[in-house]
Short mmCIF file of C-alpha atoms in Angstrom, two decimals:
data_model
loop_
_atom_site.label_atom_id
_atom_site.label_comp_id
_atom_site.label_asym_id
_atom_site.label_seq_id
_atom_site.Cartn_x
_atom_site.Cartn_y
_atom_site.Cartn_z
CA VAL A 1 0.09 0.26 0.12
CA GLY A 2 1.37 3.47 -0.70
CA GLY A 3 1.20 6.56 0.95
CA VAL A 4 -0.97 9.46 -0.28
CA VAL A 5 0.95 12.32 -2.03
CA THR A 6 -0.46 14.19 -5.02
CA PHE A 7 -2.99 11.89 -7.09
CA HIS A 8 -4.39 12.59 -10.89
CA ASP A 9 -8.19 12.05 -11.54
CA LEU A 10 -7.15 9.35 -13.62
CA PHE A 11 -7.62 5.65 -12.72
CA VAL A 12 -6.68 2.34 -12.79
CA SER A 13 -8.73 -0.41 -14.39
CA ASP A 14 -8.75 -2.61 -11.07
CA ALA A 15 -9.63 0.02 -8.62
CA THR A 16 -6.11 -0.25 -7.22
CA TYR A 17 -4.02 3.32 -7.17
CA CYS A 18 -0.26 3.74 -6.33
CA ALA A 19 0.60 6.85 -4.70
CA ARG A 20 3.81 8.86 -5.71
CA ASN A 21 7.29 6.80 -5.86
CA ASP A 22 5.37 3.59 -5.44
CA TYR A 23 5.64 1.16 -8.06
CA LEU A 24 2.49 -1.39 -8.68
CA PHE A 25 3.15 -5.21 -9.03
CA ASN A 26 0.62 -8.36 -10.10
CA PHE A 27 -0.51 -5.44 -12.59
CA THR A 28 -3.55 -7.13 -14.29
CA SER A 29 -4.06 -4.77 -17.21
CA PRO A 30 -0.91 -4.58 -19.18
CA GLY A 31 -2.21 -2.20 -21.85
CA LEU A 32 -2.80 0.51 -19.54
CA ALA A 33 -0.32 2.26 -17.84
CA PRO A 34 -0.71 2.84 -14.09
CA VAL A 35 -1.18 6.19 -12.94
CA TYR A 36 -2.31 8.21 -9.94
CA SER A 37 -6.05 8.90 -9.13
CA SER A 38 -8.37 11.06 -6.97
CA MET A 39 -9.63 7.65 -5.59
CA PHE A 40 -7.84 5.44 -3.08
CA ASN A 41 -8.92 2.00 -2.89
CA ILE A 42 -6.92 -0.74 -0.95
CA THR A 43 -9.68 -3.52 -0.79
CA VAL A 44 -9.41 -5.07 -4.35
CA GLY A 45 -6.59 -5.79 -7.29
CA PRO A 46 -3.02 -5.73 -6.91
CA ALA A 47 -1.09 -3.84 -4.18
CA CYS A 48 1.52 -1.10 -4.36
CA ALA A 49 4.99 -1.07 -2.82
CA ILE A 50 7.50 1.33 -1.71
CA CYS A 51 10.05 2.07 -4.18
CA PRO A 52 13.27 0.16 -3.04
CA PRO A 53 16.97 1.23 -2.60
CA GLY A 54 18.71 1.05 -5.70
CA TYR A 55 15.81 1.69 -7.78
CA THR A 56 13.58 4.56 -8.83
CA CYS A 57 10.37 4.76 -9.80
CA SER A 58 8.16 7.48 -11.63
CA ASN A 59 4.62 8.74 -10.58
CA GLY A 60 2.89 5.12 -10.41
CA THR A 61 5.09 3.11 -12.52
CA GLN A 62 4.42 -0.52 -13.68
CA HIS A 63 8.23 -1.55 -13.58
CA LYS A 64 11.14 0.09 -10.97
CA VAL A 65 14.00 1.18 -12.82
CA ALA A 66 17.68 -0.13 -11.55
CA CYS A 67 20.14 2.28 -11.22
CA LEU A 68 23.01 2.07 -13.39
CA PRO A 69 26.47 0.34 -12.74
CA GLY A 70 28.70 2.94 -11.06
CA THR A 71 25.78 4.36 -9.18
CA TYR A 72 23.60 3.98 -6.06
CA ASN A 73 20.72 4.83 -4.27
CA PRO A 74 20.40 4.18 -0.65
CA PHE A 75 17.11 5.51 0.06
CA MET A 76 13.46 4.32 -0.72
CA GLY A 77 10.79 5.81 -2.55
CA LYS A 78 12.60 7.76 -4.83
CA PRO A 79 11.00 8.98 -8.21
CA ASP A 80 13.50 9.68 -11.03
CA PRO A 81 17.20 8.57 -11.79
CA SER A 82 18.81 11.72 -10.51
CA TYR A 83 18.46 10.04 -7.05
CA CYS A 84 21.04 7.49 -8.55
CA LEU A 85 23.97 9.09 -7.11
CA ALA A 86 27.52 8.60 -8.55
CA CYS A 87 30.06 6.08 -6.51
CA PRO A 88 33.23 7.84 -5.62
CA PRO A 89 36.80 7.20 -6.83
CA GLY A 90 37.82 4.11 -5.42
CA THR A 91 34.46 2.25 -5.50
CA THR A 92 32.10 0.52 -7.79
CA SER A 93 28.63 -0.69 -8.23
CA GLY A 94 26.89 -3.37 -10.27
CA VAL A 95 22.94 -2.70 -11.87
CA GLY A 96 20.35 -1.78 -9.25
CA ALA A 97 22.83 -1.01 -6.00
CA SER A 98 21.93 0.40 -2.95
CA ASN A 99 25.51 1.37 -1.97
CA CYS A 100 29.21 1.24 -3.38
CA THR A 101 31.56 -1.24 -2.55
CA THR A 102 35.57 -0.77 -2.27
CA CYS A 103 37.65 -1.67 -5.08
CA ALA A 104 39.60 -4.61 -4.81
CA ALA A 105 43.45 -4.65 -4.99
CA GLY A 106 44.98 -5.20 -8.70
CA THR A 107 41.91 -3.18 -10.03
CA TYR A 108 41.07 0.46 -10.40
CA CYS A 109 37.74 2.01 -10.17
CA PRO A 110 37.59 5.55 -11.41
CA GLY A 111 34.30 6.25 -9.89
CA ALA A 112 30.67 6.92 -11.17
CA ALA A 113 29.84 5.32 -14.29
CA ILE A 114 33.24 5.22 -15.77
CA GLU A 115 34.17 1.55 -16.31
CA GLY A 116 37.50 0.37 -14.55
CA GLY A 117 39.37 -3.05 -14.86
CA ASN A 118 42.29 -4.97 -13.91
CA CYS A 119 45.86 -3.76 -13.60
CA SER A 120 48.58 -4.77 -15.93
CA LEU A 121 51.82 -6.02 -15.00
CA GLY A 122 53.94 -3.78 -14.05
CA TYR A 123 51.40 -1.82 -12.17
CA TYR A 124 49.81 -2.20 -9.00
CA ALA A 125 46.78 -1.26 -7.20
CA LEU A 126 46.05 -1.37 -3.50
CA THR A 127 42.58 -1.82 -2.24
CA GLY A 128 39.93 1.46 -2.85
CA SER A 129 42.40 2.72 -6.00
CA SER A 130 40.81 4.80 -8.49
CA ASN A 131 43.67 4.08 -11.07
CA CYS A 132 46.23 1.77 -11.68
CA THR A 133 50.23 3.26 -10.74
CA ILE A 134 53.30 2.11 -12.59
CA CYS A 135 56.04 0.60 -10.35
CA PRO A 136 58.60 3.14 -9.65
CA PRO A 137 62.15 3.13 -10.41
CA GLY A 138 64.62 1.13 -8.08
CA HIS A 139 61.55 -1.29 -7.29
CA ARG A 140 59.64 -4.45 -8.36
CA CYS A 141 56.28 -5.11 -9.03
CA PRO A 142 55.71 -8.84 -8.96
CA THR A 143 51.93 -8.47 -8.44
CA THR A 144 49.54 -5.94 -9.21
CA THR A 145 47.90 -6.25 -5.70
CA GLU A 146 50.98 -5.54 -3.47
CA ALA A 147 53.27 -2.16 -2.90
CA PRO A 148 56.31 -2.10 -4.81
CA ILE A 149 59.31 -3.77 -3.52
CA PRO A 150 62.79 -1.67 -3.32
CA CYS A 151 65.24 -3.64 -5.70
CA GLU A 152 67.91 -6.16 -3.56
CA PRO A 153 71.33 -4.84 -3.36
CA GLY A 154 73.15 -5.19 -7.03
CA SER A 155 70.12 -5.30 -8.94
CA VAL A 156 67.97 -2.24 -10.79
CA SER A 157 65.00 -1.24 -12.61
CA LEU A 158 64.20 1.72 -14.47
CA GLY A 159 60.30 1.75 -13.36
CA GLY A 160 57.39 -1.00 -14.51
CA ALA A 161 59.20 -3.98 -13.70
CA VAL A 162 57.95 -7.35 -12.52
CA ASN A 163 61.29 -8.27 -11.48
CA CYS A 164 64.27 -6.22 -10.99
CA THR A 165 67.54 -6.93 -13.19
CA TYR A 166 70.91 -7.57 -11.56
CA CYS A 167 74.13 -6.14 -13.25
CA HIS A 168 77.08 -8.29 -13.89
CA PRO A 169 80.38 -8.05 -14.77
CA GLY A 170 81.34 -7.98 -18.80
CA GLU A 171 77.45 -8.85 -19.18
CA LYS A 172 74.89 -6.40 -21.53
CA THR A 173 71.68 -6.38 -19.83
CA ALA A 174 68.65 -4.35 -21.19
CA TYR A 175 69.25 -1.68 -18.81
CA SER A 176 72.57 -1.05 -19.98
CA ASN A 177 74.11 0.61 -23.29
CA CYS A 178 77.27 -0.27 -22.50
CA SER A 179 79.46 -2.86 -24.50
CA ASN A 180 79.30 -6.52 -23.78
CA THR A 181 82.69 -6.29 -22.07
CA GLY A 182 83.76 -4.68 -18.84
CA ALA A 183 82.53 -4.84 -15.19
CA TYR A 184 79.35 -2.83 -14.48
CA TYR A 185 77.87 -1.76 -11.11
CA VAL A 186 74.72 -0.37 -9.77
CA ALA A 187 75.24 3.76 -9.13
CA SER A 188 71.48 3.70 -8.39
CA PRO A 189 68.46 1.21 -8.13
CA SER A 190 66.55 3.23 -10.23
CA ALA A 191 69.48 3.76 -13.28
CA PRO A 192 70.79 1.63 -15.74
CA CYS A 193 73.85 -0.85 -14.81
CA ALA A 194 77.15 1.40 -15.01
CA ILE A 195 80.17 0.52 -16.57
CA CYS A 196 83.17 0.32 -13.99
CA PRO A 197 84.78 4.02 -14.53
CA ALA A 198 88.63 4.33 -14.64
CA GLY A 199 90.57 4.42 -11.84
CA SER A 200 88.18 2.07 -9.64
CA ALA A 201 87.53 -1.80 -9.68
CA CYS A 202 84.22 -3.75 -9.60
CA PRO A 203 84.88 -7.21 -8.27
CA SER A 204 81.17 -7.27 -7.41
CA THR A 205 78.00 -5.30 -8.90
CA LEU A 206 77.45 -3.75 -5.63
CA ALA A 207 79.80 -0.71 -5.78
CA ALA A 208 82.55 0.88 -7.53
CA VAL A 209 85.63 0.85 -5.29
CA PRO A 210 88.70 3.30 -5.96
CA CYS A 211 91.84 2.00 -6.53
CA PRO A 212 94.63 2.46 -3.85
CA LEU A 213 97.78 4.37 -4.63
CA GLY A 214 100.66 2.57 -7.03
CA PHE A 215 97.42 1.04 -8.57
CA TYR A 216 95.59 1.75 -11.57
CA SER A 217 92.42 0.51 -13.70
CA LEU A 218 90.78 1.29 -16.93
CA ILE A 219 87.23 1.52 -17.63
CA GLY A 220 85.28 -1.38 -17.18
CA SER A 221 87.97 -3.48 -14.85
CA ILE A 222 86.74 -6.10 -12.35
CA ASN A 223 90.18 -5.23 -10.66
CA CYS A 224 93.04 -2.75 -10.23
CA THR A 225 96.48 -3.64 -11.35
CA GLU A 226 99.68 -2.67 -9.93
CA CYS A 227 101.52 -0.32 -11.33
CA PRO A 228 104.66 -2.10 -12.72
CA SER A 229 108.56 -1.36 -12.19
CA GLY A 230 109.54 1.03 -14.74
CA HIS A 231 106.92 3.17 -14.68
CA GLN A 232 104.91 5.68 -13.01
CA CYS A 233 101.32 6.07 -12.04
CA ASP A 234 100.24 9.65 -10.87
CA SER A 235 96.61 8.82 -11.73
CA PRO A 236 94.70 5.58 -10.86
CA ALA A 237 92.54 6.44 -13.50
CA LEU A 238 95.24 6.50 -16.37
CA PRO A 239 97.60 4.21 -17.75
CA PRO A 240 101.22 3.48 -16.53
CA VAL A 241 103.64 6.20 -17.95
CA PRO A 242 107.02 4.60 -18.70
CA CYS A 243 110.32 6.30 -16.92
CA VAL A 244 112.87 7.41 -19.36
CA THR A 245 116.09 6.40 -19.68
CA GLY A 246 118.37 7.23 -16.72
CA GLU A 247 115.21 7.43 -14.38
CA TYR A 248 113.79 4.10 -12.48
CA GLY A 249 110.61 3.20 -10.87
CA ALA A 250 109.84 0.70 -8.51
CA ALA A 251 106.69 -1.46 -8.61
CA ARG A 252 103.60 0.40 -7.23
CA ASN A 253 105.13 3.38 -7.91
CA ALA A 254 102.74 6.34 -7.20
CA THR A 255 105.13 9.40 -7.22
CA GLY A 256 106.83 9.71 -10.28
CA CYS A 257 109.84 7.73 -11.56
CA ASN A 258 113.53 9.07 -9.85
CA PRO A 259 116.67 10.31 -11.59
CA CYS A 260 119.33 7.39 -11.30
CA ALA A 261 121.68 9.06 -7.99
CA PRO A 262 125.35 9.81 -8.65
CA GLY A 263 127.35 6.49 -7.58
CA SER A 264 124.55 4.42 -9.34
CA TYR A 265 123.60 3.37 -12.32
CA CYS A 266 120.14 2.46 -13.97
CA PRO A 267 120.88 -0.30 -16.77
CA THR A 268 116.98 -0.43 -16.97
CA THR A 269 114.38 1.78 -16.00
CA SER A 270 112.84 -0.69 -13.18
CA MET A 271 116.12 -0.79 -11.08
CA GLN A 272 118.92 1.10 -9.69
CA LEU A 273 122.39 -0.49 -8.74
CA PRO A 274 125.40 1.07 -6.78
CA CYS A 275 128.55 1.37 -9.15
CA PRO A 276 131.33 -1.28 -8.23
CA LEU A 277 134.56 -0.33 -6.55
CA GLY A 278 137.18 1.71 -8.73
CA SER A 279 134.22 3.08 -10.84
CA TYR A 280 131.93 6.23 -10.67
CA SER A 281 129.08 7.68 -12.09
CA LEU A 282 127.06 11.30 -12.48
CA ALA A 283 123.40 11.36 -11.91
CA GLY A 284 121.16 9.76 -14.69
CA GLN A 285 123.71 7.19 -16.13
CA LEU A 286 123.01 4.00 -17.74
CA ASN A 287 126.66 2.64 -16.68
CA CYS A 288 129.50 3.47 -13.94
#
């Protein structure tokens, strides 16, 4: 039985009348639309019912109209679709909903009647998300339903990654434009694998280790190399420089070549020997 609101001066053939925002069910005369009437009779014919949540009902309608997906109506007795409210972002609803439900993890719900969906690999969405978010650089997203996981030491990602990629000495990866040879290290988990710089060694991919004095390395080196005798290594990032004739340099020489001292001779640039008794030499001599 519906409540009396505003009535028209027309009637339904079976003398049962629906008030505003009610709908007629078990209607016995499908060809005649139910309408309001100035009469009110509840003794015969079908009954009227209040319009339920999730639906709207125009004046004396025979059919209730469901709210569309992405909208909801939590109230009873509403007369037109304008009472179907848009679901807020991060929520969704089906047909004829009286409330919105929170968007599940791994899916996105823009809100209102805009269709959402599942996140693609390399993206993620937590519960109640209105959009999918790309996995950030330096992280991996093995699933679309969980928060990003930082890359493990020695590995990198440039964003949108399901897994982090490990840098390897001498191995070219999709995250490096370097050549196939050389050592690589992780300068930053969110950057490509970096080739080991000159003056440093990369025995692992965790970091570049500077060479100590008396050692050197060229670009892409796994280890530092001892400065050979007969040379000088003023800079760990430069190749060894040979000593000139009349000079010598010991192994691991980091300070420069030394001139052969008076009373000594330097048959090679790698050694200085004393003159034997009965002989002499001035500075920088190859022989006594």
